[in-house]
PDB file of C-alpha atoms in Angstrom:
ATOM      1  CA  MET A   1      13.689   0.344  12.149  1.00 55.00           C
ATOM      2  CA  ALA A   2      12.046  -2.819  10.928  1.00 79.00           C
ATOM      3  CA  ALA A   3       9.723  -1.947   7.966  1.00 89.00           C
ATOM      4  CA  ALA A   4       8.343  -4.035   5.069  1.00 95.00           C
ATOM      5  CA  VAL A   5       6.754  -3.350   1.741  1.00 98.00           C
ATOM      6  CA  ILE A   6       3.999  -5.580   1.021  1.00 98.00           C
ATOM      7  CA  TYR A   7       1.788  -5.436  -2.183  1.00 98.00           C
ATOM      8  CA  TRP A   8      -0.596  -7.206  -4.662  1.00 98.00           C
ATOM      9  CA  SER A   9      -0.163  -6.210  -8.414  1.00 97.00           C
ATOM     10  CA  GLY A  10      -2.203  -7.618 -11.533  1.00 95.00           C
ATOM     11  CA  THR A  11      -0.576  -5.755 -14.155  1.00 95.00           C
ATOM     12  CA  GLY A  12       2.693  -4.457 -12.734  1.00 97.00           C
ATOM     13  CA  ASN A  13       1.764  -0.873 -12.153  1.00 97.00           C
ATOM     14  CA  THR A  14       1.428  -1.237  -8.143  1.00 98.00           C
ATOM     15  CA  GLU A  15       4.495  -3.401  -8.156  1.00 98.00           C
ATOM     16  CA  ALA A  16       6.296  -0.538  -9.842  1.00 98.00           C
ATOM     17  CA  MET A  17       5.210   1.521  -7.233  1.00 98.00           C
ATOM     18  CA  ALA A  18       6.183  -0.812  -4.583  1.00 98.00           C
ATOM     19  CA  LYS A  19       9.724  -1.123  -5.854  1.00 98.00           C
ATOM     20  CA  ALA A  20      10.040   2.667  -5.583  1.00 98.00           C
ATOM     21  CA  VAL A  21       8.670   2.643  -2.032  1.00 98.00           C
ATOM     22  CA  ALA A  22      10.869  -0.025  -1.194  1.00 98.00           C
ATOM     23  CA  GLU A  23      13.793   1.842  -2.581  1.00 97.00           C
ATOM     24  CA  GLY A  24      13.320   4.898  -0.475  1.00 97.00           C
ATOM     25  CA  ALA A  25      12.860   2.997   2.548  1.00 96.00           C
ATOM     26  CA  GLY A  26      15.816   0.866   2.120  1.00 95.00           C
ATOM     27  CA  ALA A  27      13.635  -2.424   2.221  1.00 95.00           C
ATOM     28  CA  GLU A  28      12.935  -5.255  -0.216  1.00 94.00           C
ATOM     29  CA  ALA A  29       9.177  -5.344  -2.053  1.00 97.00           C
ATOM     30  CA  VAL A  30       7.425  -8.499  -1.332  1.00 97.00           C
ATOM     31  CA  SER A  31       4.181  -9.701  -3.054  1.00 98.00           C
ATOM     32  CA  VAL A  32       1.484 -10.397  -0.400  1.00 98.00           C
ATOM     33  CA  SER A  33       1.454 -14.179  -1.373  1.00 97.00           C
ATOM     34  CA  ASP A  34       5.502 -14.361  -0.745  1.00 97.00           C
ATOM     35  CA  PHE A  35       5.337 -12.339   2.607  1.00 97.00           C
ATOM     36  CA  LYS A  36       6.009 -14.734   5.464  1.00 93.00           C
ATOM     37  CA  GLY A  37       6.862 -12.211   8.203  1.00 90.00           C
ATOM     38  CA  ASP A  38       5.075 -11.322  11.410  1.00 91.00           C
ATOM     39  CA  ILE A  39       3.494  -7.738  11.214  1.00 93.00           C
ATOM     40  CA  ALA A  40       3.674  -7.540  15.144  1.00 89.00           C
ATOM     41  CA  SER A  41       7.440  -7.512  14.764  1.00 91.00           C
ATOM     42  CA  LEU A  42       7.471  -4.477  12.351  1.00 93.00           C
ATOM     43  CA  ASN A  43       7.289  -0.554  13.270  1.00 92.00           C
ATOM     44  CA  ALA A  44       6.426   0.449   9.868  1.00 96.00           C
ATOM     45  CA  VAL A  45       4.730  -1.223   6.949  1.00 97.00           C
ATOM     46  CA  ALA A  46       3.888   0.014   3.478  1.00 98.00           C
ATOM     47  CA  LEU A  47       1.018  -1.714   1.756  1.00 98.00           C
ATOM     48  CA  GLY A  48       0.154  -1.398  -1.759  1.00 98.00           C
ATOM     49  CA  CYS A  49      -2.953  -2.667  -3.684  1.00 98.00           C
ATOM     50  CA  PRO A  50      -4.738  -1.488  -6.834  1.00 96.00           C
ATOM     51  CA  ALA A  51      -8.459  -0.617  -6.917  1.00 95.00           C
ATOM     52  CA  MET A  52     -10.663  -3.458  -8.411  1.00 94.00           C
ATOM     53  CA  GLY A  53     -14.140  -4.059  -9.015  1.00 88.00           C
ATOM     54  CA  ASP A  54     -16.219  -1.663  -7.498  1.00 87.00           C
ATOM     55  CA  GLU A  55     -13.261   0.480  -6.035  1.00 92.00           C
ATOM     56  CA  GLU A  56     -12.340  -2.175  -3.589  1.00 95.00           C
ATOM     57  CA  LEU A  57      -9.211  -4.035  -2.561  1.00 96.00           C
ATOM     58  CA  GLU A  58      -8.207  -7.184  -4.418  1.00 95.00           C
ATOM     59  CA  ASP A  59     -10.227  -9.585  -2.757  1.00 94.00           C
ATOM     60  CA  SER A  60      -8.788 -12.988  -3.108  1.00 96.00           C
ATOM     61  CA  GLU A  61      -5.473 -12.282  -1.437  1.00 97.00           C
ATOM     62  CA  PHE A  62      -4.910  -8.617  -0.446  1.00 98.00           C
ATOM     63  CA  GLU A  63      -8.312  -8.108   1.288  1.00 97.00           C
ATOM     64  CA  PRO A  64      -8.111 -11.363   3.340  1.00 97.00           C
ATOM     65  CA  PHE A  65      -4.412 -10.360   4.362  1.00 97.00           C
ATOM     66  CA  PHE A  66      -5.477  -6.835   5.154  1.00 98.00           C
ATOM     67  CA  THR A  67      -8.242  -8.156   7.190  1.00 97.00           C
ATOM     68  CA  GLY A  68      -5.929 -10.382   8.847  1.00 96.00           C
ATOM     69  CA  ILE A  69      -3.604  -7.819  10.368  1.00 96.00           C
ATOM     70  CA  GLU A  70      -5.999  -4.927  10.725  1.00 96.00           C
ATOM     71  CA  GLY A  71      -6.043  -5.893  14.523  1.00 94.00           C
ATOM     72  CA  SER A  72      -2.210  -5.696  14.571  1.00 94.00           C
ATOM     73  CA  ILE A  73      -1.516  -2.281  13.237  1.00 96.00           C
ATOM     74  CA  SER A  74      -2.288  -0.085  15.946  1.00 96.00           C
ATOM     75  CA  GLY A  75       0.620   2.279  16.912  1.00 96.00           C
ATOM     76  CA  LYS A  76       2.516   1.341  13.606  1.00 96.00           C
ATOM     77  CA  LYS A  77       3.395   3.774  10.735  1.00 97.00           C
ATOM     78  CA  ILE A  78       1.516   2.578   7.828  1.00 98.00           C
ATOM     79  CA  ALA A  79       2.072   3.800   4.128  1.00 98.00           C
ATOM     80  CA  LEU A  80      -0.460   3.220   1.536  1.00 98.00           C
ATOM     81  CA  PHE A  81      -0.322   3.015  -2.400  1.00 98.00           C
ATOM     82  CA  GLY A  82      -2.031   1.502  -5.350  1.00 98.00           C
ATOM     83  CA  SER A  83      -3.207   2.212  -8.801  1.00 96.00           C
ATOM     84  CA  TYR A  84      -6.438   2.504 -10.447  1.00 95.00           C
ATOM     85  CA  ASP A  85      -8.283   2.353 -13.959  1.00 92.00           C
ATOM     86  CA  TRP A  86     -11.327   4.277 -13.343  1.00 87.00           C
ATOM     87  CA  GLY A  87     -13.188   5.691 -10.247  1.00 87.00           C
ATOM     88  CA  ASP A  88     -12.122   8.745  -8.205  1.00 90.00           C
ATOM     89  CA  GLY A  89      -9.911   7.177  -5.667  1.00 91.00           C
ATOM     90  CA  GLN A  90     -12.722   5.997  -3.276  1.00 94.00           C
ATOM     91  CA  TRP A  91     -10.864   2.821  -2.769  1.00 95.00           C
ATOM     92  CA  MET A  92      -7.810   4.652  -1.171  1.00 97.00           C
ATOM     93  CA  ARG A  93      -9.888   6.956   0.961  1.00 96.00           C
ATOM     94  CA  THR A  94     -12.056   3.927   2.396  1.00 97.00           C
ATOM     95  CA  TRP A  95      -8.515   2.102   3.097  1.00 98.00           C
ATOM     96  CA  GLU A  96      -7.048   5.255   4.827  1.00 98.00           C
ATOM     97  CA  ASP A  97     -10.121   5.218   6.996  1.00 97.00           C
ATOM     98  CA  ARG A  98      -9.754   1.598   8.116  1.00 97.00           C
ATOM     99  CA  VAL A  99      -5.971   2.142   8.760  1.00 98.00           C
ATOM    100  CA  LYS A 100      -6.849   5.097  11.175  1.00 97.00           C
ATOM    101  CA  ALA A 101      -9.925   3.461  12.747  1.00 97.00           C
ATOM    102  CA  ALA A 102      -7.438   0.423  13.647  1.00 97.00           C
ATOM    103  CA  GLY A 103      -5.175   3.144  15.489  1.00 97.00           C
ATOM    104  CA  ALA A 104      -2.109   3.155  12.995  1.00 97.00           C
ATOM    105  CA  GLU A 105      -0.277   6.374  11.967  1.00 96.00           C
ATOM    106  CA  LEU A 106      -0.942   7.011   8.373  1.00 97.00           C
ATOM    107  CA  VAL A 107       2.271   8.285   6.654  1.00 96.00           C
ATOM    108  CA  ASN A 108       1.866  11.676   5.093  1.00 92.00           C
ATOM    109  CA  GLY A 109      -1.956  11.701   5.903  1.00 92.00           C
ATOM    110  CA  ALA A 110      -3.067  10.052   2.594  1.00 95.00           C
ATOM    111  CA  GLY A 111      -1.772   7.195   0.108  1.00 97.00           C
ATOM    112  CA  ILE A 112      -0.517   7.606  -3.149  1.00 98.00           C
ATOM    113  CA  ILE A 113      -2.529   6.762  -6.160  1.00 97.00           C
ATOM    114  CA  ALA A 114      -1.551   6.405  -9.735  1.00 97.00           C
ATOM    115  CA  ASN A 115      -4.050   6.191 -12.786  1.00 95.00           C
ATOM    116  CA  LEU A 116      -2.861   3.147 -14.562  1.00 96.00           C
ATOM    117  CA  GLU A 117       0.995   3.368 -15.076  1.00 97.00           C
ATOM    118  CA  PRO A 118       2.588   5.330 -12.662  1.00 98.00           C
ATOM    119  CA  SER A 119       4.479   8.565 -13.807  1.00 98.00           C
ATOM    120  CA  GLU A 120       7.857   9.443 -12.984  1.00 98.00           C
ATOM    121  CA  ASP A 121       6.543  12.026 -10.588  1.00 98.00           C
ATOM    122  CA  ILE A 122       4.251   9.319  -8.915  1.00 98.00           C
ATOM    123  CA  LEU A 123       7.426   6.959  -8.598  1.00 98.00           C
ATOM    124  CA  THR A 124       9.201   9.824  -7.042  1.00 98.00           C
ATOM    125  CA  GLN A 125       6.724  10.557  -4.603  1.00 98.00           C
ATOM    126  CA  CYS A 126       6.618   6.875  -3.824  1.00 98.00           C
ATOM    127  CA  LYS A 127      10.373   6.959  -3.093  1.00 98.00           C
ATOM    128  CA  GLU A 128       9.752   9.869  -0.983  1.00 98.00           C
ATOM    129  CA  LEU A 129       6.905   7.943   1.008  1.00 97.00           C
ATOM    130  CA  GLY A 130       9.382   4.869   1.489  1.00 97.00           C
ATOM    131  CA  LYS A 131      12.047   7.655   3.024  1.00 96.00           C
ATOM    132  CA  THR A 132       9.329   8.967   5.256  1.00 96.00           C
ATOM    133  CA  LEU A 133       8.337   5.457   6.422  1.00 96.00           C
ATOM    134  CA  ALA A 134      11.744   4.537   7.401  1.00 93.00           C
ATOM    135  CA  GLU A 135      12.467   7.594   9.534  1.00 91.00           C
TER     136      GLU A 135
END
């Protein structure tokens, strides 16, 4: 199974989650600015982005990237994860809805979120998410 773990992180919290997902998936975690692959060639993709501003995806790199691939994820397994500082996780629910509307299979039915630094429990969940993604 061809899989990728692509993320954006400003503080390192989402990066830590990405590394845990990648470990579980047996893949490499790649920042969105360094990703040079082709989404169409992948069967499964894990995407990580923290909540920014008014509970939105980071808008200078990640949102344009996701918008660019949104039409190419139909039929693919997609896993979502990210961290936040405040709010109630609305950014993740909106993102989940976008993934489902694009025709992708949302792994585990929901994304994994961490309030600020991910706990050991959250990192374990991320590893399990990666394993499920790679199945």
